């Protein structure tokens, strides 16, 4: 399944095809006016399976006052979910819908919802949005074995009571899943496509300062990993030689060769592989237990009263903030994984215009 193509289908505005009447060759073509407006509605990109929602389409008008009909169409996969009687609610503008699903792939799938308008003497307009049902079993990690000297654990976030898997490697304990703190008001970070239903699946995406505070709030000793923490981790996992141009302008290691397979999980989301094109990486052993998934990243644009998040890289890219600041002061370093390379790499970006998933670390007694 190509998630990137699927996302492009979400929230597409479709102008319904008009009917054009033609007379003899010598006559002009009759063209109808369009209704004014689009019956758009709010639908998150992901919903929790079993969620009931009420969708209300924006009102569409016309200057003559001709009666406008709203008609809904819903499919789960390729199966129709509604009949004509179910769509005749609240004058047609409102639809109550339950995104019923279970553990099976045939029900945890895409739901396509369309609202179309019609009126005599007018071309209608329509709006379509796609959502995906998820539950606690949507993300599954393939079985793996810890490498020598590595073992798993747990940590509880006392702010929320949420429990995270951890792994201990070379005297450091790491969270083994993406942090999802920040669901309660005032919220911190954002979920993928701003759909809170997947916060606990993919974690949340944080700007740098939020990432620092999220880890420090996890408990005593916990912090956002530094460049040195990641370097020690990769060294323990047998990273290749760092010689030959793998140093940044700040004198930091910029690439750790051959370690990504030991960090990446051969995970599935709703039974579809997350790392779709990983053959260049080699075997995904996940012997570190870090269980890295390609959740991508977000760019952030300040819109004055709020930030606008644009998500990219899902299914092919993973990245995590480090606490190490770039010499410019306005940027910070992050480590990243790309399905085309077997190396973990280092980059830097502006602290306020980039958002990434977060892992946390603390030192432990041997």
PDB file of N, CA and C in Angstrom, residues 1 3 142 266-278 284 294 315:
ATOM      1  N   UNK A   1       0.839  -1.190   0.000  1.00  0.00           N
ATOM      2  CA  UNK A   1       0.000   0.000   0.000  1.00  0.00           C
ATOM      3  C   UNK A   1       0.874   1.239   0.000  1.00  0.00           C
ATOM      4  N   UNK A   3       1.139   4.758   1.037  1.00  0.00           N
ATOM      5  CA  UNK A   3       0.479   5.738   1.876  1.00  0.00           C
ATOM      6  C   UNK A   3       0.558   7.132   1.289  1.00  0.00           C
ATOM      7  N   UNK A 142       7.443  -7.054  14.045  1.00  0.00           N
ATOM      8  CA  UNK A 142       7.842  -8.436  13.822  1.00  0.00           C
ATOM      9  C   UNK A 142       8.664  -8.921  15.015  1.00  0.00           C
ATOM     10  N   UNK A 266      10.768  -4.339  11.396  1.00  0.00           N
ATOM     11  CA  UNK A 266       9.990  -4.815  10.245  1.00  0.00           C
ATOM     12  C   UNK A 266       8.520  -4.801  10.648  1.00  0.00           C
ATOM     13  N   UNK A 267       7.990  -3.586  10.825  1.00  0.00           N
ATOM     14  CA  UNK A 267       6.653  -3.396  11.378  1.00  0.00           C
ATOM     15  C   UNK A 267       5.603  -3.315  10.274  1.00  0.00           C
ATOM     16  N   UNK A 268       4.349  -3.547  10.670  1.00  0.00           N
ATOM     17  CA  UNK A 268       3.218  -3.375   9.761  1.00  0.00           C
ATOM     18  C   UNK A 268       2.225  -2.405  10.385  1.00  0.00           C
ATOM     19  N   UNK A 269       1.540  -1.670   9.523  1.00  0.00           N
ATOM     20  CA  UNK A 269       0.454  -0.791   9.954  1.00  0.00           C
ATOM     21  C   UNK A 269      -0.806  -1.253   9.238  1.00  0.00           C
ATOM     22  N   UNK A 270      -1.801  -1.688  10.020  1.00  0.00           N
ATOM     23  CA  UNK A 270      -2.995  -2.323   9.441  1.00  0.00           C
ATOM     24  C   UNK A 270      -2.608  -3.422   8.450  1.00  0.00           C
ATOM     25  N   UNK A 271      -1.589  -4.177   8.829  1.00  0.00           N
ATOM     26  CA  UNK A 271      -1.081  -5.346   8.103  1.00  0.00           C
ATOM     27  C   UNK A 271      -0.295  -5.001   6.841  1.00  0.00           C
ATOM     28  N   UNK A 272      -0.081  -3.734   6.557  1.00  0.00           N
ATOM     29  CA  UNK A 272       0.767  -3.333   5.433  1.00  0.00           C
ATOM     30  C   UNK A 272       2.153  -2.949   5.952  1.00  0.00           C
ATOM     31  N   UNK A 273       3.208  -3.394   5.263  1.00  0.00           N
ATOM     32  CA  UNK A 273       4.571  -3.107   5.696  1.00  0.00           C
ATOM     33  C   UNK A 273       4.815  -1.606   5.747  1.00  0.00           C
ATOM     34  N   UNK A 274       5.453  -1.164   6.847  1.00  0.00           N
ATOM     35  CA  UNK A 274       5.760   0.251   6.968  1.00  0.00           C
ATOM     36  C   UNK A 274       6.994   0.627   6.161  1.00  0.00           C
ATOM     37  N   UNK A 275       8.095  -0.115   6.338  1.00  0.00           N
ATOM     38  CA  UNK A 275       9.273   0.122   5.501  1.00  0.00           C
ATOM     39  C   UNK A 275       9.017  -0.587   4.178  1.00  0.00           C
ATOM     40  N   UNK A 276       8.475   0.127   3.206  1.00  0.00           N
ATOM     41  CA  UNK A 276       8.063  -0.508   1.953  1.00  0.00           C
ATOM     42  C   UNK A 276       9.245  -0.905   1.072  1.00  0.00           C
ATOM     43  N   UNK A 277      10.275  -0.064   1.040  1.00  0.00           N
ATOM     44  CA  UNK A 277      11.388  -0.297   0.115  1.00  0.00           C
ATOM     45  C   UNK A 277      12.704  -0.240   0.889  1.00  0.00           C
ATOM     46  N   UNK A 278      13.006  -1.308   1.617  1.00  0.00           N
ATOM     47  CA  UNK A 278      14.125  -1.298   2.544  1.00  0.00           C
ATOM     48  C   UNK A 278      15.262  -2.212   2.107  1.00  0.00           C
ATOM     49  N   UNK A 284      16.311  -6.357   8.417  1.00  0.00           N
ATOM     50  CA  UNK A 284      15.801  -5.554   9.527  1.00  0.00           C
ATOM     51  C   UNK A 284      15.755  -6.433  10.769  1.00  0.00           C
ATOM     52  N   UNK A 294       9.104   4.234  10.105  1.00  0.00           N
ATOM     53  CA  UNK A 294       9.200   5.405   9.218  1.00  0.00           C
ATOM     54  C   UNK A 294       8.009   6.347   9.346  1.00  0.00           C
ATOM     55  N   UNK A 315       6.515   6.260   5.668  1.00  0.00           N
ATOM     56  CA  UNK A 315       6.732   5.027   4.920  1.00  0.00           C
ATOM     57  C   UNK A 315       8.126   4.873   4.349  1.00  0.00           C
TER      58      UNK A 315
END
